[in-house]
PDB file of C-alpha atoms and ligand atoms in Angstrom:
ATOM      1  CA  LEU W  20      10.783  -2.018   6.740  1.00  0.00           C
ATOM      2  CA  MET W  21      11.986   0.027   9.661  1.00  0.00           C
ATOM      3  CA  TRP W  22      15.448  -0.859  10.918  1.00  0.00           C
ATOM      4  CA  ARG W  23      15.543  -1.881  14.560  1.00  0.00           C
ATOM      5  CA  HIS W  24      18.348  -2.038  17.041  1.00  0.00           C
ATOM      6  CA  PRO W  25      19.113  -5.607  17.942  1.00  0.00           C
ATOM      7  CA  LEU W  26      18.135  -6.194  21.581  1.00  0.00           C
ATOM      8  CA  GLN W  27      20.686  -7.245  24.127  1.00  0.00           C
ATOM      9  CA  GLU W  28      20.991 -10.989  24.659  1.00  0.00           C
ATOM     10  CA  TRP W  29      20.693 -12.450  28.163  1.00  0.00           C
ATOM     11  CA  LYS W  30      20.971 -15.899  29.754  1.00  0.00           C
ATOM     12  CA  GLY W  31      17.383 -16.023  31.131  1.00  0.00           C
ATOM     13  CA  LYS W  32      14.081 -16.630  29.420  1.00  0.00           C
ATOM     14  CA  GLY W  33      12.481 -13.636  27.765  1.00  0.00           C
ATOM     15  CA  THR W  34       9.246 -11.802  28.546  1.00  0.00           C
ATOM     16  CA  THR W  35       6.184 -13.970  28.768  1.00  0.00           C
ATOM     17  CA  ALA W  36       4.254 -13.899  25.445  1.00  0.00           C
ATOM     18  CA  HIS W  37       1.219 -11.632  25.722  1.00  0.00           C
ATOM     19  CA  PHE W  38       2.568 -10.195  28.964  1.00  0.00           C
ATOM     20  CA  TYR W  39       0.465  -7.017  28.911  1.00  0.00           C
ATOM     21  CA  GLU W  40      -2.767  -8.765  28.056  1.00  0.00           C
ATOM     22  CA  ILE W  41      -2.217 -11.361  30.796  1.00  0.00           C
ATOM     23  CA  LEU W  42      -1.528  -8.488  33.328  1.00  0.00           C
ATOM     24  CA  LEU W  43      -4.707  -6.671  32.364  1.00  0.00           C
ATOM     25  CA  GLY W  44      -6.795  -9.823  32.290  1.00  0.00           C
ATOM     26  CA  ARG W  45      -5.525 -10.870  35.767  1.00  0.00           C
ATOM     27  CA  CYS W  46      -6.178  -7.367  37.113  1.00  0.00           C
ATOM     28  CA  TYR W  47      -9.840  -7.454  35.961  1.00  0.00           C
ATOM     29  CA  THR W  48     -10.281 -11.036  37.134  1.00  0.00           C
ATOM     30  CA  TYR W  49      -8.969 -10.196  40.576  1.00  0.00           C
ATOM     31  CA  THR W  50     -10.884  -6.963  41.060  1.00  0.00           C
ATOM     32  CA  GLN W  51     -14.170  -8.093  39.521  1.00  0.00           C
ATOM     33  CA  ILE W  52     -14.327 -11.769  40.440  1.00  0.00           C
ATOM     34  CA  VAL W  53     -11.792 -12.899  43.000  1.00  0.00           C
ATOM     35  CA  ARG W  54     -12.108  -9.911  45.444  1.00  0.00           C
ATOM     36  CA  PRO W  55     -14.833  -7.517  44.330  1.00  0.00           C
ATOM     37  CA  GLU W  56     -14.881  -6.120  47.916  1.00  0.00           C
ATOM     38  CA  LEU W  57     -11.503  -4.519  47.232  1.00  0.00           C
ATOM     39  CA  GLY W  58     -13.333  -1.658  45.538  1.00  0.00           C
ATOM     40  CA  HIS W  59     -12.443   0.231  42.394  1.00  0.00           C
ATOM     41  CA  LYS W  60      -8.969  -0.163  40.971  1.00  0.00           C
ATOM     42  CA  ASP W  61      -8.014   1.347  37.577  1.00  0.00           C
ATOM     43  CA  CYS W  62      -6.544  -1.664  35.768  1.00  0.00           C
ATOM     44  CA  GLN W  63      -5.578   0.390  32.692  1.00  0.00           C
ATOM     45  CA  LYS W  64      -3.594   2.694  34.840  1.00  0.00           C
ATOM     46  CA  ILE W  65      -2.076  -0.180  36.860  1.00  0.00           C
ATOM     47  CA  GLY W  66      -1.026  -1.966  33.638  1.00  0.00           C
ATOM     48  CA  LYS W  67       0.602   1.254  32.329  1.00  0.00           C
ATOM     49  CA  ALA W  68       2.458   1.861  35.651  1.00  0.00           C
ATOM     50  CA  PHE W  69       3.735  -1.690  35.513  1.00  0.00           C
ATOM     51  CA  THR W  70       5.252  -1.428  32.008  1.00  0.00           C
ATOM     52  CA  THR W  71       6.468   2.137  32.564  1.00  0.00           C
ATOM     53  CA  ALA W  72       8.559   0.821  35.465  1.00  0.00           C
ATOM     54  CA  PHE W  73      10.793  -1.227  33.085  1.00  0.00           C
ATOM     55  CA  LEU W  74      10.271  -0.347  29.490  1.00  0.00           C
ATOM     56  CA  SER W  75      13.133   1.591  27.640  1.00  0.00           C
ATOM     57  CA  LYS W  76      15.393   0.978  30.626  1.00  0.00           C
ATOM     58  CA  ASP W  77      18.460  -1.101  31.290  1.00  0.00           C
ATOM     59  CA  PRO W  78      17.004  -4.334  32.759  1.00  0.00           C
ATOM     60  CA  CYS W  79      20.167  -4.726  34.937  1.00  0.00           C
ATOM     61  CA  SER W  80      19.789  -1.277  36.654  1.00  0.00           C
ATOM     62  CA  SER W  81      16.272  -1.633  37.896  1.00  0.00           C
ATOM     63  CA  THR W  82      15.437   0.143  41.168  1.00  0.00           C
ATOM     64  CA  GLU W  83      12.633  -0.169  43.690  1.00  0.00           C
ATOM     65  CA  GLN W  84      11.818   3.471  42.851  1.00  0.00           C
ATOM     66  CA  ASP W  85      10.871   2.436  39.404  1.00  0.00           C
ATOM     67  CA  TYR W  86       8.048   0.421  40.897  1.00  0.00           C
ATOM     68  CA  GLN W  87       6.856   3.044  43.410  1.00  0.00           C
ATOM     69  CA  PRO W  88       3.992   4.393  41.194  1.00  0.00           C
ATOM     70  CA  LEU W  89       2.792   0.829  40.670  1.00  0.00           C
ATOM     71  CA  LEU W  90       2.958   0.036  44.392  1.00  0.00           C
ATOM     72  CA  GLU W  91       0.928   3.165  45.135  1.00  0.00           C
ATOM     73  CA  LEU W  92      -1.865   2.192  42.711  1.00  0.00           C
ATOM     74  CA  THR W  93      -2.135  -1.274  44.186  1.00  0.00           C
ATOM     75  CA  ALA W  94      -2.162  -0.575  47.917  1.00  0.00           C
ATOM     76  CA  GLN W  95      -4.210  -3.243  49.663  1.00  0.00           C
ATOM     77  CA  THR W  96      -4.956  -3.988  53.288  1.00  0.00           C
ATOM     78  CA  VAL W  97      -4.412  -7.534  54.539  1.00  0.00           C
ATOM     79  CA  PRO W  98      -6.144  -7.942  57.938  1.00  0.00           C
ATOM     80  CA  CYS W  99      -4.073  -8.554  60.987  1.00  0.00           C
ATOM     81  CA  ASN W 100      -3.248 -12.247  61.680  1.00  0.00           C
ATOM     82  CA  LYS W 101      -3.903 -13.154  58.050  1.00  0.00           C
ATOM     83  CA  THR W 102      -0.499 -12.890  56.344  1.00  0.00           C
ATOM     84  CA  LEU W 103       1.074 -16.095  55.120  1.00  0.00           C
ATOM     85  CA  PHE W 104       4.684 -16.107  53.925  1.00  0.00           C
ATOM     86  CA  TRP W 105       6.291 -19.092  52.250  1.00  0.00           C
ATOM     87  CA  SER W 106       9.703 -20.171  51.155  1.00  0.00           C
ATOM     88  CA  LYS W 107      10.412 -23.286  48.977  1.00  0.00           C
ATOM     89  CA  SER W 108       6.792 -24.287  49.563  1.00  0.00           C
ATOM     90  CA  SER W 109       4.933 -22.309  46.924  1.00  0.00           C
ATOM     91  CA  GLN W 110       2.469 -25.033  45.890  1.00  0.00           C
ATOM     92  CA  LEU W 111       1.547 -26.097  49.379  1.00  0.00           C
ATOM     93  CA  ALA W 112       1.091 -22.539  50.697  1.00  0.00           C
ATOM     94  CA  HIS W 113      -1.161 -21.611  47.829  1.00  0.00           C
ATOM     95  CA  ASP W 114      -3.156 -24.824  48.033  1.00  0.00           C
ATOM     96  CA  TYR W 115      -3.677 -23.987  51.680  1.00  0.00           C
ATOM     97  CA  THR W 116      -4.889 -20.366  51.155  1.00  0.00           C
ATOM     98  CA  ARG W 117      -7.252 -21.614  48.475  1.00  0.00           C
ATOM     99  CA  VAL W 118      -9.022 -24.081  50.721  1.00  0.00           C
ATOM    100  CA  GLN W 119      -8.618 -22.142  53.966  1.00  0.00           C
ATOM    101  CA  GLY W 120      -9.988 -18.965  52.467  1.00  0.00           C
ATOM    102  CA  ASP W 121      -8.996 -16.254  54.849  1.00  0.00           C
ATOM    103  CA  LEU W 122      -5.171 -16.247  54.897  1.00  0.00           C
ATOM    104  CA  PHE W 123      -3.331 -14.216  52.246  1.00  0.00           C
ATOM    105  CA  THR W 124      -0.057 -15.054  50.575  1.00  0.00           C
ATOM    106  CA  LEU W 125       1.502 -12.314  48.459  1.00  0.00           C
ATOM    107  CA  GLU W 126       0.002 -14.038  45.375  1.00  0.00           C
ATOM    108  CA  ASP W 127      -3.426 -13.675  46.972  1.00  0.00           C
ATOM    109  CA  THR W 128      -3.050  -9.905  46.815  1.00  0.00           C
ATOM    110  CA  LEU W 129      -3.686  -7.923  43.609  1.00  0.00           C
ATOM    111  CA  LEU W 130      -0.114  -7.226  42.578  1.00  0.00           C
ATOM    112  CA  GLY W 131       1.209 -10.664  43.435  1.00  0.00           C
ATOM    113  CA  TYR W 132      -1.765 -12.243  41.681  1.00  0.00           C
ATOM    114  CA  MET W 133      -1.063 -10.214  38.509  1.00  0.00           C
ATOM    115  CA  ALA W 134       2.695 -10.961  38.337  1.00  0.00           C
ATOM    116  CA  ASP W 135       2.920 -14.608  39.614  1.00  0.00           C
ATOM    117  CA  GLY W 136       4.686 -16.862  37.185  1.00  0.00           C
ATOM    118  CA  LEU W 137       5.383 -14.123  34.621  1.00  0.00           C
ATOM    119  CA  LYS W 138       8.695 -12.850  33.322  1.00  0.00           C
ATOM    120  CA  TRP W 139       9.427  -9.394  31.925  1.00  0.00           C
ATOM    121  CA  CYS W 140      12.170  -7.011  30.886  1.00  0.00           C
ATOM    122  CA  GLY W 141      12.793  -4.106  28.529  1.00  0.00           C
ATOM    123  CA  ASP W 142      15.786  -2.740  26.711  1.00  0.00           C
ATOM    124  CA  PRO W 143      17.347   0.727  26.810  1.00  0.00           C
ATOM    125  CA  ARG W 144      17.465   0.987  23.008  1.00  0.00           C
ATOM    126  CA  SER W 145      13.861  -0.028  22.400  1.00  0.00           C
ATOM    127  CA  SER W 146      10.443   0.933  23.706  1.00  0.00           C
ATOM    128  CA  GLU W 147       9.321  -2.687  23.468  1.00  0.00           C
ATOM    129  CA  MET W 148       9.540  -5.665  25.720  1.00  0.00           C
ATOM    130  CA  ASN W 149      12.325  -8.150  25.134  1.00  0.00           C
ATOM    131  CA  TYR W 150      10.540 -11.438  24.314  1.00  0.00           C
ATOM    132  CA  GLN W 151      13.837 -13.062  23.310  1.00  0.00           C
ATOM    133  CA  SER W 152      15.754 -13.055  26.598  1.00  0.00           C
ATOM    134  CA  CYS W 153      15.918 -11.353  30.077  1.00  0.00           C
ATOM    135  CA  PRO W 154      18.709 -11.260  32.595  1.00  0.00           C
ATOM    136  CA  ASP W 155      19.121 -14.267  34.743  1.00  0.00           C
ATOM    137  CA  TRP W 156      19.445 -13.169  38.393  1.00  0.00           C
ATOM    138  CA  ARG W 157      22.299 -15.551  39.096  1.00  0.00           C
ATOM    139  CA  GLU W 158      24.204 -15.367  35.783  1.00  0.00           C
ATOM    140  CA  ASP W 159      23.544 -11.813  34.552  1.00  0.00           C
ATOM    141  CA  CYS W 160      22.642  -9.438  37.336  1.00  0.00           C
ATOM    142  CA  SER W 161      20.752  -9.391  40.609  1.00  0.00           C
ATOM    143  CA  ASN W 162      19.245  -5.898  40.081  1.00  0.00           C
ATOM    144  CA  ASN W 163      17.146  -7.013  37.218  1.00  0.00           C
ATOM    145  CA  SER W 164      13.598  -5.702  36.553  1.00  0.00           C
ATOM    146  CA  PHE W 165      12.019  -8.964  37.657  1.00  0.00           C
ATOM    147  CA  SER W 166      13.978  -9.619  40.912  1.00  0.00           C
ATOM    148  CA  VAL W 167      13.789  -5.940  41.989  1.00  0.00           C
ATOM    149  CA  PHE W 168      10.008  -6.106  41.569  1.00  0.00           C
ATOM    150  CA  TRP W 169       9.701  -9.145  43.846  1.00  0.00           C
ATOM    151  CA  ASN W 170      12.026  -7.621  46.371  1.00  0.00           C
ATOM    152  CA  ALA W 171       9.929  -4.413  46.436  1.00  0.00           C
ATOM    153  CA  VAL W 172       6.519  -6.122  46.656  1.00  0.00           C
ATOM    154  CA  SER W 173       7.711  -8.709  49.234  1.00  0.00           C
ATOM    155  CA  LYS W 174       9.153  -5.792  51.287  1.00  0.00           C
ATOM    156  CA  ARG W 175       5.836  -3.942  51.235  1.00  0.00           C
ATOM    157  CA  PHE W 176       3.874  -7.114  52.061  1.00  0.00           C
ATOM    158  CA  ALA W 177       6.062  -7.712  55.110  1.00  0.00           C
ATOM    159  CA  GLU W 178       5.937  -4.042  56.277  1.00  0.00           C
ATOM    160  CA  ASP W 179       2.120  -4.083  56.071  1.00  0.00           C
ATOM    161  CA  ALA W 180       1.787  -7.361  58.086  1.00  0.00           C
ATOM    162  CA  CYS W 181       0.438  -7.174  61.663  1.00  0.00           C
ATOM    163  CA  GLY W 182      -0.564  -9.367  64.575  1.00  0.00           C
ATOM    164  CA  VAL W 183       0.465 -13.061  64.386  1.00  0.00           C
ATOM    165  CA  VAL W 184       1.996 -13.793  61.005  1.00  0.00           C
ATOM    166  CA  HIS W 185       2.648 -17.236  59.501  1.00  0.00           C
ATOM    167  CA  VAL W 186       5.189 -18.937  57.278  1.00  0.00           C
ATOM    168  CA  VAL W 187       5.160 -22.302  55.554  1.00  0.00           C
ATOM    169  CA  LEU W 188       8.646 -23.739  55.313  1.00  0.00           C
ATOM    170  CA  ASN W 189       9.985 -26.866  53.657  1.00  0.00           C
ATOM    171  CA  GLY W 190      11.313 -29.338  56.178  1.00  0.00           C
ATOM    172  CA  SER W 191      12.469 -31.782  53.545  1.00  0.00           C
ATOM    173  CA  ILE W 192      15.472 -29.710  52.441  1.00  0.00           C
ATOM    174  CA  SER W 193      18.558 -28.830  54.532  1.00  0.00           C
ATOM    175  CA  ASN W 194      18.113 -25.040  54.369  1.00  0.00           C
ATOM    176  CA  THR W 195      14.551 -25.022  55.703  1.00  0.00           C
ATOM    177  CA  PHE W 196      15.211 -21.413  56.551  1.00  0.00           C
ATOM    178  CA  ASP W 197      17.358 -19.921  53.765  1.00  0.00           C
ATOM    179  CA  GLU W 198      18.961 -16.591  54.524  1.00  0.00           C
ATOM    180  CA  ARG W 199      19.389 -15.874  50.816  1.00  0.00           C
ATOM    181  CA  SER W 200      15.773 -16.430  49.954  1.00  0.00           C
ATOM    182  CA  THR W 201      13.281 -13.565  49.650  1.00  0.00           C
ATOM    183  CA  PHE W 202      11.738 -14.629  52.924  1.00  0.00           C
ATOM    184  CA  GLY W 203      15.132 -14.724  54.640  1.00  0.00           C
ATOM    185  CA  ARG W 204      16.630 -11.667  53.055  1.00  0.00           C
ATOM    186  CA  VAL W 205      13.660  -9.304  52.696  1.00  0.00           C
ATOM    187  CA  GLU W 206      10.510 -10.345  54.485  1.00  0.00           C
ATOM    188  CA  VAL W 207      11.987 -11.295  57.904  1.00  0.00           C
ATOM    189  CA  PHE W 208      13.821  -7.962  58.056  1.00  0.00           C
ATOM    190  CA  ASN W 209      10.889  -5.865  57.092  1.00  0.00           C
ATOM    191  CA  LEU W 210       8.423  -7.124  59.649  1.00  0.00           C
ATOM    192  CA  ARG W 211       7.596  -4.304  62.038  1.00  0.00           C
ATOM    193  CA  PRO W 212       8.178  -5.335  65.709  1.00  0.00           C
ATOM    194  CA  GLU W 213       5.722  -2.633  66.834  1.00  0.00           C
ATOM    195  CA  LYS W 214       2.826  -4.415  65.208  1.00  0.00           C
ATOM    196  CA  VAL W 215       3.970  -8.003  64.516  1.00  0.00           C
ATOM    197  CA  HIS W 216       3.552  -9.910  67.752  1.00  0.00           C
ATOM    198  CA  GLN W 217       4.662 -13.287  66.642  1.00  0.00           C
ATOM    199  CA  LEU W 218       5.946 -15.290  63.668  1.00  0.00           C
ATOM    200  CA  GLN W 219       4.483 -18.756  63.568  1.00  0.00           C
ATOM    201  CA  ALA W 220       6.371 -21.205  61.383  1.00  0.00           C
ATOM    202  CA  TRP W 221       4.807 -24.353  59.960  1.00  0.00           C
ATOM    203  CA  VAL W 222       7.560 -26.694  58.889  1.00  0.00           C
ATOM    204  CA  MET W 223       6.230 -29.258  56.487  1.00  0.00           C
ATOM    205  CA  HIS W 224       7.874 -32.541  55.436  1.00  0.00           C
ATOM    206  CA  ASP W 225       7.190 -34.535  52.295  1.00  0.00           C
ATOM    207  CA  VAL W 226       4.776 -37.311  52.932  1.00  0.00           C
ATOM    208  CA  GLY W 227       6.616 -40.634  53.139  1.00  0.00           C
ATOM    209  CA  GLY W 228       9.957 -38.887  53.741  1.00  0.00           C
ATOM    210  CA  VAL W 229      12.109 -39.605  56.761  1.00  0.00           C
ATOM    211  CA  HIS W 230      10.664 -38.285  60.005  1.00  0.00           C
ATOM    212  CA  SER W 231      12.687 -35.362  61.361  1.00  0.00           C
ATOM    213  CA  ASP W 232      12.131 -32.572  63.778  1.00  0.00           C
ATOM    214  CA  SER W 233      12.993 -29.567  61.652  1.00  0.00           C
ATOM    215  CA  CYS W 234      11.788 -26.990  64.234  1.00  0.00           C
ATOM    216  CA  SER W 235      14.973 -27.781  66.170  1.00  0.00           C
ATOM    217  CA  SER W 236      17.246 -27.773  63.119  1.00  0.00           C
ATOM    218  CA  SER W 237      20.089 -25.261  62.891  1.00  0.00           C
ATOM    219  CA  SER W 238      18.561 -23.319  59.998  1.00  0.00           C
ATOM    220  CA  VAL W 239      15.252 -22.787  61.912  1.00  0.00           C
ATOM    221  CA  ASN W 240      17.256 -21.900  65.028  1.00  0.00           C
ATOM    222  CA  ASN W 241      18.914 -19.259  62.946  1.00  0.00           C
ATOM    223  CA  LEU W 242      15.452 -17.794  62.108  1.00  0.00           C
ATOM    224  CA  LYS W 243      14.603 -17.890  65.740  1.00  0.00           C
ATOM    225  CA  ARG W 244      17.791 -16.017  66.669  1.00  0.00           C
ATOM    226  CA  ILE W 245      17.220 -13.300  64.043  1.00  0.00           C
ATOM    227  CA  LEU W 246      13.645 -12.744  65.247  1.00  0.00           C
ATOM    228  CA  LYS W 247      14.764 -12.623  68.900  1.00  0.00           C
ATOM    229  CA  GLU W 248      17.234  -9.850  67.981  1.00  0.00           C
ATOM    230  CA  ARG W 249      14.360  -8.056  66.297  1.00  0.00           C
ATOM    231  CA  SER W 250      12.124  -8.491  69.418  1.00  0.00           C
ATOM    232  CA  ILE W 251       9.525 -10.626  67.511  1.00  0.00           C
ATOM    233  CA  ALA W 252       8.297 -13.786  69.252  1.00  0.00           C
ATOM    234  CA  PHE W 253       8.687 -17.000  67.374  1.00  0.00           C
ATOM    235  CA  SER W 254       6.819 -20.315  67.495  1.00  0.00           C
ATOM    236  CA  CYS W 255       7.283 -23.412  65.321  1.00  0.00           C
ATOM    237  CA  GLN W 256       5.226 -26.473  64.557  1.00  0.00           C
ATOM    238  CA  ASN W 257       6.283 -29.493  62.548  1.00  0.00           C
ATOM    239  CA  ASN W 258       3.726 -30.877  60.041  1.00  0.00           C
ATOM    240  CA  TYR W 259       0.837 -28.541  60.962  1.00  0.00           C
ATOM    241  CA  GLY W 260      -2.335 -30.640  60.741  1.00  0.00           C
ATOM    242  CA  PRO W 261      -4.577 -28.576  58.352  1.00  0.00           C
ATOM    243  CA  ILE W 262      -1.746 -28.319  55.755  1.00  0.00           C
ATOM    244  CA  ARG W 263      -0.744 -31.972  56.352  1.00  0.00           C
ATOM    245  CA  LEU W 264      -4.228 -33.014  55.172  1.00  0.00           C
ATOM    246  CA  LEU W 265      -3.564 -31.242  51.856  1.00  0.00           C
ATOM    247  CA  GLN W 266      -0.430 -33.168  51.265  1.00  0.00           C
ATOM    248  CA  CYS W 267      -2.358 -36.423  51.378  1.00  0.00           C
ATOM    249  CA  VAL W 268      -4.926 -35.627  48.652  1.00  0.00           C
TER     250      VAL W 268
HETATM  251  O1  2NF J  10       7.225 -15.559  42.162  1.00  0.00           O
HETATM  252  C1  2NF J  10       6.688 -15.248  43.235  1.00  0.00           C
HETATM  253  N1  2NF J  10       5.441 -15.296  43.411  1.00  0.00           N
HETATM  254  C2  2NF J  10       7.641 -14.670  44.280  1.00  0.00           C
HETATM  255  C3  2NF J  10       8.962 -14.460  43.963  1.00  0.00           C
HETATM  256  C4  2NF J  10       9.836 -14.009  44.951  1.00  0.00           C
HETATM  257  C5  2NF J  10       9.324 -13.749  46.268  1.00  0.00           C
HETATM  258  C6  2NF J  10       7.208 -14.443  45.584  1.00  0.00           C
HETATM  259  N2  2NF J  10       8.014 -14.004  46.560  1.00  0.00           N
HETATM  260  C7  2NF J  10       7.683 -13.770  47.982  1.00  0.00           C
HETATM  261  C8  2NF J  10       6.467 -14.537  48.561  1.00  0.00           C
HETATM  262  F1  2NF J  10       5.582 -13.643  49.110  1.00  0.00           F
HETATM  263  C9  2NF J  10       6.976 -15.447  49.605  1.00  0.00           C
HETATM  264  O2  2NF J  10       6.594 -15.054  50.901  1.00  0.00           O
HETATM  265  O3  2NF J  10       8.766 -14.180  48.816  1.00  0.00           O
HETATM  266  C10 2NF J  10       8.503 -15.385  49.449  1.00  0.00           C
HETATM  267  C11 2NF J  10       8.993 -16.529  48.643  1.00  0.00           C
HETATM  268  O4  2NF J  10      10.230 -16.297  48.160  1.00  0.00           O
HETATM  269  P1  2NF J  10      11.534 -17.161  48.557  1.00  0.00           P
HETATM  270  O5  2NF J  10      12.732 -16.670  47.828  1.00  0.00           O
HETATM  271  O6  2NF J  10      11.660 -17.067  50.052  1.00  0.00           O
HETATM  272  O7  2NF J  10      11.133 -18.599  48.209  1.00  0.00           O
HETATM  273  P2  2NF J  10      11.766 -19.550  47.102  1.00  0.00           P
HETATM  274  O8  2NF J  10      10.942 -20.764  47.060  1.00  0.00           O
HETATM  275  O9  2NF J  10      13.228 -19.747  47.393  1.00  0.00           O
HETATM  276  O10 2NF J  10      11.631 -18.703  45.769  1.00  0.00           O
HETATM  277  C12 2NF J  10      10.400 -18.402  45.137  1.00  0.00           C
HETATM  278  C13 2NF J  10      10.645 -18.138  43.667  1.00  0.00           C
HETATM  279  O11 2NF J  10      11.313 -16.882  43.485  1.00  0.00           O
HETATM  280  C14 2NF J  10      12.501 -17.130  42.828  1.00  0.00           C
HETATM  281  C15 2NF J  10      12.872 -18.589  43.011  1.00  0.00           C
HETATM  282  O12 2NF J  10      13.697 -19.043  41.940  1.00  0.00           O
HETATM  283  C16 2NF J  10      11.500 -19.177  43.007  1.00  0.00           C
HETATM  284  O13 2NF J  10      11.005 -19.399  41.731  1.00  0.00           O
HETATM  285  N3  2NF J  10      13.522 -16.190  43.393  1.00  0.00           N
HETATM  286  C17 2NF J  10      13.946 -16.104  44.667  1.00  0.00           C
HETATM  287  N4  2NF J  10      14.764 -15.082  44.848  1.00  0.00           N
HETATM  288  C18 2NF J  10      14.912 -14.517  43.630  1.00  0.00           C
HETATM  289  C19 2NF J  10      15.579 -13.396  43.076  1.00  0.00           C
HETATM  290  N5  2NF J  10      16.392 -12.593  43.796  1.00  0.00           N
HETATM  291  C20 2NF J  10      14.054 -15.214  42.691  1.00  0.00           C
HETATM  292  N6  2NF J  10      13.954 -14.886  41.357  1.00  0.00           N
HETATM  293  C21 2NF J  10      14.719 -13.838  40.953  1.00  0.00           C
HETATM  294  N7  2NF J  10      15.471 -13.126  41.746  1.00  0.00           N
END
């Protein structure tokens, strides 16, 4: 039996079992079935670029550069006016794009679709994935292979956005707009004022919860202020009707 270095132990859950097979399967599903109009993408090459970005490396020293080759292979155009961001409202935003059909969240693009819900990391002393544990972004390190990936793809998604862009926010929590979230830290600051004319926020409250006007709350006002400084117009609507309907089914 070959002797192996013990892998480092982290506080977070390890790489998702069958990570590579799931990635490849999702790549083929997306390109062949979900969006065949995207045209040819080399899923083998994309899968390789994904794992090369983090295997045999320290999972706490991951950089956005590591993911550049992967980002280049998965370039995808989202039409103007069709980008939908979300924060603390994952389920609702994705339910909405599924029925609505022509808005895109990051998880409705190839790379977001492939990675959503998965976990991954490597180890500098092994060429294999660490299925035992991965760094937790709060308890171990923020520059981990997983967080750095989402920062990099969220940044690109925001840079590519144009026209009127949308965000679904959660009006049933106090930090409806959270400056430490990916939306608040990365996406808002990477919108391009030359081509993004407006950010339209849909603030959704839990059905049956207390009625409140979150568009005028301090956290949403903070978002409004940041956008004003960036010369991007802002509009806000409480309980946007088409999404409200989904909360009732
Ligand atoms: O997992 C995803 N699909 C994902 C993760 C991070 C960011 C998607 N995003 C993109 C989407 F495109 C949305 O527009 O960013 C936006 C949502 O991120 P958010 O941070 O604004 O929203 P939350 O509901 O607060 O977080 C979403 C998930 O990401 C985790 C968090 O625990 C939750 O499971 N998360 C947030 N920041 C980090 C981080 N720095 C993080 N996980 C690891 N490191």
